[in-house]
Short mmCIF file of C-alpha atoms in Angstrom, two decimals:
data_model
loop_
_atom_site.label_atom_id
_atom_site.label_comp_id
_atom_site.label_asym_id
_atom_site.label_seq_id
_atom_site.Cartn_x
_atom_site.Cartn_y
_atom_site.Cartn_z
CA MET P 222 10.52 -29.27 17.99
CA THR P 223 11.36 -32.78 16.79
CA ALA P 224 14.46 -34.87 17.40
CA ASN P 225 17.70 -34.29 15.51
CA PRO P 226 21.22 -35.59 16.12
CA ARG P 227 22.64 -33.91 19.23
CA PHE P 228 26.18 -32.66 19.68
CA THR P 229 27.16 -31.68 23.21
CA GLY P 230 30.41 -30.95 24.98
CA ASP P 231 33.73 -29.53 23.94
CA ALA P 232 35.48 -30.47 20.72
CA SER P 233 39.15 -31.34 20.93
CA PRO P 234 41.58 -28.38 20.89
CA TYR P 235 42.78 -27.50 17.41
CA GLY P 236 45.80 -29.62 16.65
CA GLY P 237 46.76 -28.37 13.22
CA GLY P 238 45.80 -29.33 9.69
CA ASP P 239 42.26 -29.12 8.34
CA PRO P 240 40.18 -27.48 11.10
CA TYR P 241 37.02 -29.12 9.69
CA ALA P 242 38.47 -32.64 9.96
CA ASP P 243 36.76 -33.19 13.33
CA TYR P 244 33.73 -30.97 12.73
CA ARG P 245 30.49 -32.59 13.87
CA THR P 246 27.53 -32.34 11.54
CA ALA P 247 24.53 -34.27 10.21
CA GLU P 248 22.01 -34.30 7.37
CA PHE P 249 19.06 -32.17 8.44
CA PRO P 250 15.91 -32.84 6.36
CA PHE P 251 14.68 -29.26 6.75
CA ALA P 252 17.80 -27.94 4.98
CA ARG P 253 16.03 -28.49 1.64
CA TYR P 254 14.10 -25.28 2.33
CA ALA P 255 15.50 -21.81 1.60
CA ASP P 256 17.48 -19.94 4.24
CA LEU P 257 15.19 -17.12 5.38
CA ALA P 258 18.16 -15.51 7.13
CA ASP P 259 20.12 -15.16 3.88
CA ARG P 260 21.68 -11.73 3.44
CA ARG P 261 20.76 -11.85 -0.26
CA LEU P 262 17.10 -11.80 0.78
CA GLY P 263 17.71 -8.77 2.98
CA ALA P 264 18.20 -10.48 6.35
CA GLY P 265 20.30 -8.79 8.99
CA VAL P 266 21.45 -8.98 12.59
CA ILE P 267 20.01 -5.69 13.81
CA ALA P 268 21.14 -5.72 17.45
CA ALA P 269 23.04 -7.68 20.08
CA ASN P 270 23.67 -7.01 23.76
CA ASP P 271 27.42 -7.82 23.41
CA GLU P 272 29.86 -8.48 20.59
CA PHE P 273 33.15 -7.86 22.38
CA PHE P 274 35.29 -10.49 20.59
CA ALA P 275 33.52 -10.97 17.24
CA GLN P 276 30.81 -8.99 15.52
CA ARG P 277 27.21 -10.13 15.26
CA GLU P 278 27.03 -9.65 11.46
CA ASN P 279 29.20 -12.74 10.99
CA LEU P 280 26.22 -14.92 11.95
CA LEU P 281 24.65 -14.50 8.49
CA VAL P 282 27.72 -14.66 6.25
CA PRO P 283 26.67 -17.15 3.52
CA GLU P 284 29.99 -18.96 3.34
CA ARG P 285 31.11 -21.40 6.01
CA ALA P 286 33.16 -20.02 8.90
CA GLU P 287 36.93 -19.94 8.43
CA PHE P 288 39.65 -20.36 11.05
CA ASP P 289 43.08 -18.75 11.19
CA PRO P 290 44.99 -20.01 14.26
CA GLU P 291 47.39 -17.05 14.16
CA HIS P 292 44.82 -14.26 13.82
CA PHE P 293 44.81 -12.26 17.06
CA GLY P 294 43.92 -8.65 17.82
CA HIS P 295 44.00 -6.28 20.78
CA LYS P 296 41.03 -8.02 22.38
CA GLY P 297 42.27 -11.55 21.82
CA LYS P 298 41.62 -14.32 19.30
CA ILE P 299 39.66 -13.10 16.31
CA MET P 300 36.91 -15.55 15.38
CA ASP P 301 34.69 -15.75 12.31
CA GLY P 302 31.40 -15.61 14.17
CA TRP P 303 29.58 -13.76 16.95
CA GLU P 304 31.39 -13.98 20.26
CA THR P 305 30.64 -12.24 23.55
CA ARG P 306 32.85 -11.60 26.57
CA ARG P 307 32.94 -14.02 29.51
CA ARG P 308 30.20 -13.36 32.02
CA ARG P 309 31.01 -13.00 35.71
CA GLY P 310 29.03 -13.25 38.90
CA ALA P 311 28.16 -10.49 41.34
CA SER P 312 30.92 -10.99 43.86
CA ALA P 313 33.99 -12.95 44.93
CA GLU P 314 31.71 -15.21 46.92
CA HIS P 315 29.52 -15.77 43.81
CA PRO P 316 31.86 -15.40 40.79
CA TRP P 317 29.70 -17.50 38.49
CA PRO P 318 26.92 -16.19 36.22
CA THR P 319 23.37 -16.92 37.34
CA ALA P 320 21.10 -19.43 35.65
CA ASP P 321 19.24 -16.59 33.93
CA ASP P 322 22.28 -14.76 32.56
CA HIS P 323 22.49 -14.89 28.78
CA ASP P 324 23.47 -12.95 25.68
CA TRP P 325 21.15 -12.27 22.76
CA ALA P 326 21.01 -11.08 19.15
CA LEU P 327 18.02 -9.88 17.13
CA VAL P 328 17.76 -11.19 13.54
CA ARG P 329 15.48 -9.71 10.87
CA LEU P 330 14.51 -12.40 8.39
CA GLY P 331 15.03 -11.57 4.74
CA ALA P 332 11.40 -12.46 4.02
CA PRO P 333 8.52 -13.34 6.35
CA GLY P 334 7.88 -17.07 6.44
CA VAL P 335 7.12 -20.33 8.21
CA ILE P 336 10.26 -21.70 9.84
CA ARG P 337 10.94 -25.44 9.37
CA GLY P 338 14.34 -25.73 11.02
CA ILE P 339 17.24 -23.82 12.55
CA VAL P 340 20.99 -24.59 12.58
CA VAL P 341 23.14 -22.96 15.26
CA ASP P 342 26.65 -23.59 13.96
CA THR P 343 29.52 -23.40 16.46
CA ALA P 344 32.28 -24.17 13.94
CA HIS P 345 35.74 -23.46 15.44
CA PHE P 346 34.27 -22.56 18.81
CA ARG P 347 35.74 -25.56 20.56
CA GLY P 348 35.93 -24.43 24.20
CA ASN P 349 34.21 -21.05 23.98
CA TYR P 350 30.78 -21.99 22.64
CA PRO P 351 27.60 -21.41 24.71
CA ALA P 352 26.52 -24.13 27.10
CA ALA P 353 22.99 -23.88 25.69
CA VAL P 354 20.95 -21.89 23.19
CA SER P 355 17.34 -20.91 22.80
CA VAL P 356 15.45 -19.24 19.95
CA GLU P 357 12.25 -17.18 19.92
CA ALA P 358 10.36 -15.60 17.03
CA THR P 359 7.85 -12.87 16.46
CA SER P 360 5.89 -11.28 13.64
CA VAL P 361 5.92 -7.49 13.50
CA PRO P 362 4.83 -5.67 10.32
CA GLY P 363 6.81 -2.87 8.74
CA SER P 364 10.37 -2.07 9.75
CA PRO P 365 10.50 -2.17 13.57
CA SER P 366 13.56 -0.85 15.39
CA PRO P 367 15.44 -2.92 17.97
CA GLU P 368 13.79 -0.80 20.64
CA ASP P 369 10.34 -1.67 19.21
CA LEU P 370 11.14 -5.39 19.28
CA LEU P 371 12.52 -5.28 22.83
CA SER P 372 9.52 -3.44 24.22
CA GLY P 373 7.09 -5.31 26.41
CA ASP P 374 4.42 -5.01 23.75
CA VAL P 375 5.91 -7.66 21.45
CA LYS P 376 4.88 -11.31 21.85
CA TRP P 377 7.72 -13.81 21.35
CA THR P 378 7.00 -17.43 20.49
CA PRO P 379 9.52 -20.08 21.64
CA LEU P 380 10.84 -22.14 18.72
CA VAL P 381 13.83 -23.80 20.40
CA PRO P 382 13.70 -24.22 24.19
CA ARG P 383 16.90 -23.81 26.17
CA THR P 384 18.94 -26.74 24.87
CA ALA P 385 22.54 -27.87 25.42
CA VAL P 386 24.75 -27.64 22.33
CA GLY P 387 28.21 -28.79 21.38
CA GLY P 388 31.35 -26.99 20.27
CA HIS P 389 32.62 -27.10 16.68
CA ALA P 390 29.32 -28.60 15.50
CA ALA P 391 26.21 -27.97 13.45
CA ASN P 392 23.44 -28.00 16.07
CA GLY P 393 20.14 -28.53 14.24
CA PHE P 394 16.58 -28.04 15.50
CA ALA P 395 13.44 -28.95 13.56
CA VAL P 396 10.59 -26.49 14.14
CA ASP P 397 6.88 -27.32 13.98
CA VAL P 398 5.03 -24.03 14.40
CA GLU P 399 2.60 -23.16 11.62
CA GLN P 400 2.89 -19.40 11.85
CA VAL P 401 4.56 -16.68 9.83
CA PHE P 402 7.47 -14.85 11.53
CA THR P 403 9.53 -11.81 10.64
CA HIS P 404 12.21 -11.68 13.40
CA LEU P 405 14.17 -14.03 15.65
CA ARG P 406 15.88 -13.62 18.99
CA ILE P 407 18.72 -16.07 19.48
CA ASN P 408 19.98 -16.47 23.03
CA GLN P 409 23.22 -18.06 24.19
CA HIS P 410 23.39 -19.22 27.81
CA PRO P 411 25.35 -17.79 29.52
CA ASP P 412 27.82 -16.46 26.94
CA GLY P 413 30.24 -17.63 24.24
CA GLY P 414 30.38 -17.77 20.48
CA ILE P 415 28.31 -18.92 17.51
CA ALA P 416 29.78 -19.02 14.01
CA ARG P 417 26.70 -19.12 11.78
CA LEU P 418 22.91 -19.10 12.01
CA ARG P 419 20.72 -20.66 9.34
CA VAL P 420 16.91 -20.39 9.40
CA TYR P 421 15.26 -22.74 6.91
CA GLY P 422 11.67 -22.27 5.89
CA GLU P 423 9.04 -21.18 3.35
CA VAL P 424 8.46 -17.57 2.36
CA VAL P 425 4.91 -16.34 2.96
CA PRO P 426 4.51 -13.10 0.97
CA ASP P 427 2.05 -10.38 1.85
CA PRO P 428 -0.73 -10.66 -0.79
CA ARG P 429 -1.48 -6.92 -0.54
CA TRP P 430 2.12 -6.17 -1.57
CA LEU P 431 1.99 -8.56 -4.50
CA ALA P 432 -1.35 -7.11 -5.64
CA ALA P 433 0.12 -3.63 -5.55
CA LEU P 434 3.06 -4.78 -7.71
CA GLY P 435 0.77 -6.10 -10.43
CA THR P 436 3.17 -7.97 -12.69
CA PHE P 437 6.11 -9.51 -10.83
CA ASP P 438 8.37 -12.57 -10.78
CA VAL P 439 6.03 -15.36 -9.66
CA VAL P 440 8.87 -17.86 -9.06
CA ALA P 441 11.15 -15.52 -7.06
CA LEU P 442 12.09 -16.74 -3.62
CA GLU P 443 11.19 -13.41 -2.02
CA ASN P 444 7.69 -13.58 -3.56
CA GLY P 445 6.99 -17.12 -2.30
CA GLY P 446 8.37 -19.31 -5.07
CA GLN P 447 10.49 -22.30 -4.19
CA VAL P 448 12.55 -25.10 -5.68
CA GLU P 449 10.93 -28.51 -5.25
CA ASP P 450 13.57 -30.71 -6.86
CA ALA P 451 16.50 -30.76 -9.26
CA SER P 452 18.35 -33.38 -11.27
CA ASN P 453 21.82 -32.42 -10.03
CA LEU P 454 23.22 -30.26 -7.21
CA PHE P 455 26.89 -31.17 -7.57
CA TYR P 456 28.39 -27.67 -7.59
CA SER P 457 25.69 -25.37 -6.21
CA PRO P 458 22.09 -25.26 -4.95
CA ALA P 459 19.22 -24.84 -7.39
CA THR P 460 17.71 -22.20 -5.07
CA ASN P 461 20.37 -19.83 -6.39
CA THR P 462 18.33 -19.46 -9.56
CA ILE P 463 15.49 -17.67 -7.74
CA GLN P 464 17.54 -15.47 -5.39
CA PRO P 465 17.11 -11.69 -5.62
CA GLY P 466 19.29 -9.67 -7.97
CA ARG P 467 21.89 -10.81 -10.47
CA SER P 468 24.54 -13.34 -9.60
CA ARG P 469 27.93 -11.76 -8.86
CA ALA P 470 30.12 -14.86 -9.32
CA MET P 471 29.89 -18.39 -10.62
CA HIS P 472 29.25 -19.87 -7.17
CA GLU P 473 26.00 -17.85 -6.99
CA CYS P 474 24.61 -19.76 -9.97
CA TRP P 475 23.29 -23.30 -10.44
CA GLU P 476 25.86 -25.54 -12.11
CA THR P 477 25.70 -29.32 -12.67
CA ARG P 478 28.48 -31.83 -13.14
CA ARG P 479 29.54 -32.77 -16.68
CA ARG P 480 27.28 -35.38 -18.25
CA ARG P 481 28.73 -38.34 -20.08
CA ASP P 482 25.39 -39.72 -21.29
CA GLN P 483 22.54 -38.60 -23.55
CA GLY P 484 20.41 -37.13 -20.73
CA HIS P 485 19.81 -33.56 -19.57
CA ASP P 486 19.40 -31.62 -16.29
CA TRP P 487 16.42 -29.79 -14.86
CA ILE P 488 14.89 -27.88 -11.93
CA ARG P 489 11.26 -28.07 -10.84
CA TYR P 490 9.69 -25.08 -9.11
CA ARG P 491 6.48 -24.28 -7.22
CA LEU P 492 5.17 -20.79 -8.05
CA ALA P 493 4.00 -18.30 -5.44
CA ALA P 494 0.42 -19.25 -6.43
CA GLN P 495 -1.47 -20.23 -9.54
CA SER P 496 -0.37 -17.53 -12.00
CA GLU P 497 -0.50 -16.28 -15.54
CA ILE P 498 3.07 -16.18 -16.88
CA ARG P 499 3.64 -13.60 -19.63
CA ALA P 500 7.42 -13.32 -19.96
CA ILE P 501 10.55 -15.30 -19.12
CA GLU P 502 14.16 -14.43 -18.35
CA ILE P 503 16.97 -17.00 -18.34
CA ASP P 504 20.28 -15.53 -17.23
CA THR P 505 23.67 -17.24 -17.62
CA ALA P 506 25.70 -14.45 -15.96
CA TYR P 507 29.24 -15.56 -14.95
CA LEU P 508 28.79 -18.93 -16.64
CA LYS P 509 31.20 -18.49 -19.53
CA GLY P 510 32.56 -21.94 -20.38
CA ASN P 511 29.93 -23.94 -18.55
CA ALA P 512 26.56 -22.32 -19.39
CA ALA P 513 23.78 -24.63 -20.55
CA GLY P 514 23.75 -25.07 -24.32
CA TRP P 515 19.97 -24.93 -24.67
CA ALA P 516 16.99 -24.50 -22.36
CA SER P 517 13.25 -24.99 -22.40
CA VAL P 518 10.53 -24.02 -19.90
CA SER P 519 7.32 -25.91 -19.12
CA VAL P 520 4.43 -25.23 -16.75
CA ARG P 521 1.92 -27.44 -14.98
CA ASP P 522 -1.39 -26.50 -13.35
CA GLY P 523 -1.88 -28.52 -10.14
CA GLU P 524 0.10 -31.32 -8.57
CA GLU P 525 -1.05 -33.90 -11.13
CA GLY P 526 -1.45 -31.73 -14.20
CA ASP P 527 0.33 -32.36 -17.50
CA TRP P 528 3.47 -30.41 -18.37
CA THR P 529 3.00 -27.90 -21.22
CA GLU P 530 6.05 -26.47 -22.95
CA VAL P 531 5.78 -22.67 -23.09
CA LEU P 532 9.33 -21.94 -24.23
CA PRO P 533 10.68 -24.50 -26.70
CA ARG P 534 14.31 -25.62 -26.58
CA THR P 535 16.28 -22.42 -27.23
CA ARG P 536 20.01 -21.80 -27.72
CA LEU P 537 21.65 -19.97 -24.79
CA GLN P 538 24.71 -17.74 -24.91
CA PRO P 539 27.35 -17.67 -22.16
CA ASP P 540 27.25 -14.83 -19.62
CA THR P 541 24.06 -13.39 -21.15
CA ASN P 542 20.53 -12.49 -19.97
CA HIS P 543 17.92 -13.91 -22.37
CA ARG P 544 14.38 -12.43 -22.50
CA PHE P 545 11.30 -14.02 -24.04
CA VAL P 546 7.74 -12.62 -24.32
CA LEU P 547 5.15 -15.41 -24.57
CA ASP P 548 2.59 -15.26 -27.39
CA ALA P 549 -0.16 -16.03 -24.87
CA PRO P 550 -0.17 -16.16 -21.04
CA ALA P 551 0.58 -19.60 -19.59
CA VAL P 552 -1.42 -20.59 -16.49
CA GLY P 553 0.21 -22.86 -13.91
CA THR P 554 1.17 -23.59 -10.32
CA HIS P 555 4.52 -25.22 -11.13
CA ALA P 556 7.32 -24.64 -13.64
CA ARG P 557 10.28 -26.62 -14.89
CA VAL P 558 13.40 -25.47 -16.66
CA ASP P 559 15.25 -28.13 -18.65
CA ILE P 560 18.82 -27.49 -19.71
CA PHE P 561 20.64 -29.46 -22.46
CA PRO P 562 22.80 -31.29 -22.00
CA ASP P 563 24.28 -29.97 -18.74
CA GLY P 564 26.02 -26.87 -17.36
CA GLY P 565 24.04 -24.22 -15.60
CA ILE P 566 22.02 -21.03 -15.43
CA SER P 567 22.30 -18.20 -12.90
CA ARG P 568 18.69 -16.97 -12.71
CA LEU P 569 15.20 -17.85 -13.91
CA ARG P 570 12.51 -15.17 -13.88
CA LEU P 571 8.85 -15.85 -14.68
CA PHE P 572 6.96 -12.56 -14.93
CA GLY P 573 3.21 -12.56 -14.51
CA ALA P 574 0.52 -12.27 -11.88
CA PRO P 575 -1.66 -14.59 -9.78
CA THR P 576 -4.97 -15.66 -11.26
CA GLU P 577 -8.15 -14.87 -9.33
CA GLU P 578 -7.95 -18.34 -7.81
CA GLY P 579 -4.25 -17.91 -6.97
CA ALA P 580 -4.82 -14.52 -5.31
CA ALA P 581 -7.64 -15.96 -3.18
CA TRP P 582 -5.33 -18.81 -2.06
CA LEU P 583 -2.55 -16.38 -1.16
CA GLY P 584 -4.91 -14.27 0.94
CA ALA P 585 -6.39 -17.26 2.77
CA ARG P 586 -2.92 -18.71 3.54
CA HIS P 587 -1.62 -15.40 4.80
CA ARG P 588 -4.57 -15.02 7.19
CA GLU P 589 -4.33 -18.66 8.34
CA LEU P 590 -0.63 -18.24 9.27
CA GLY P 591 -1.23 -15.01 11.17
CA GLY P 592 0.37 -12.69 8.67
#
């Protein structure tokens, strides 16, 4: 774990107005990676030892936590996060929890991967956040139950040692463990509340699964594709374009600010492996007055290869899925979609399969990372 800005101690009590006005946060370099705990990838909080005040599922809600100062229920203040009851000691003489007392939640990642950083967000938990947190990870194939994961047979690898955190803050931890993981256990010491959990990293797909699929989307996040860079992220992240499924609203797309020059916008991707691309989909679902006017797609083989246009500049329609079959397969390790002049797309799909070289690389990487 490497150093990041540290937030410790209580935040001030809520005094009215914008509850995020005094929120403590920082720019975390690992946040450029995809969130492996995204519900859209299939992530879930599968168990917790306690969720008396607020349910565990809130940890993975994609939107930021909200705060309603007047929202109370029969158990007390209703918070947008995961909150456990207050721990107590064993007796009147020892009313305090022990040093080992803690609450925990088990998180299934949406896709197995290498974790680059974790954010434990205590937004709006100003005096009821945990004193410290710790995070462990494991890799278990298949679909293990909570009982399977909690058995003594599972090896857990520490990613974040027990570390003091602050209230109403984004507590970030860089992770430097070159291993593929499928599940996390987040612990809060001794009790309290956490609003959101983000787990940033790189998907490491199972090559046997991809081989069984045959032709698949070689740029999809769940298959190991990733966004390397983009010209503009004003309204939404470029990673939205390779999320599973169709977008369900405009905020699940990629949309750029309005251009007032003669340029254009673009996204550059790294494919799951060197692949033969045979067909392309460009979807503008829910982009009705702000879809890109035209788009083209290019591929490159290797980090220093030349870009080759495989789909020439083509007119796009609003709120429409566009499909293109290539005349000949295009081989590459990277792809770029260029949109003209600005606007957005909701999804990019590049259908194909790894080359023999790409499949060998996938297998070697999976073995090297312990998959």
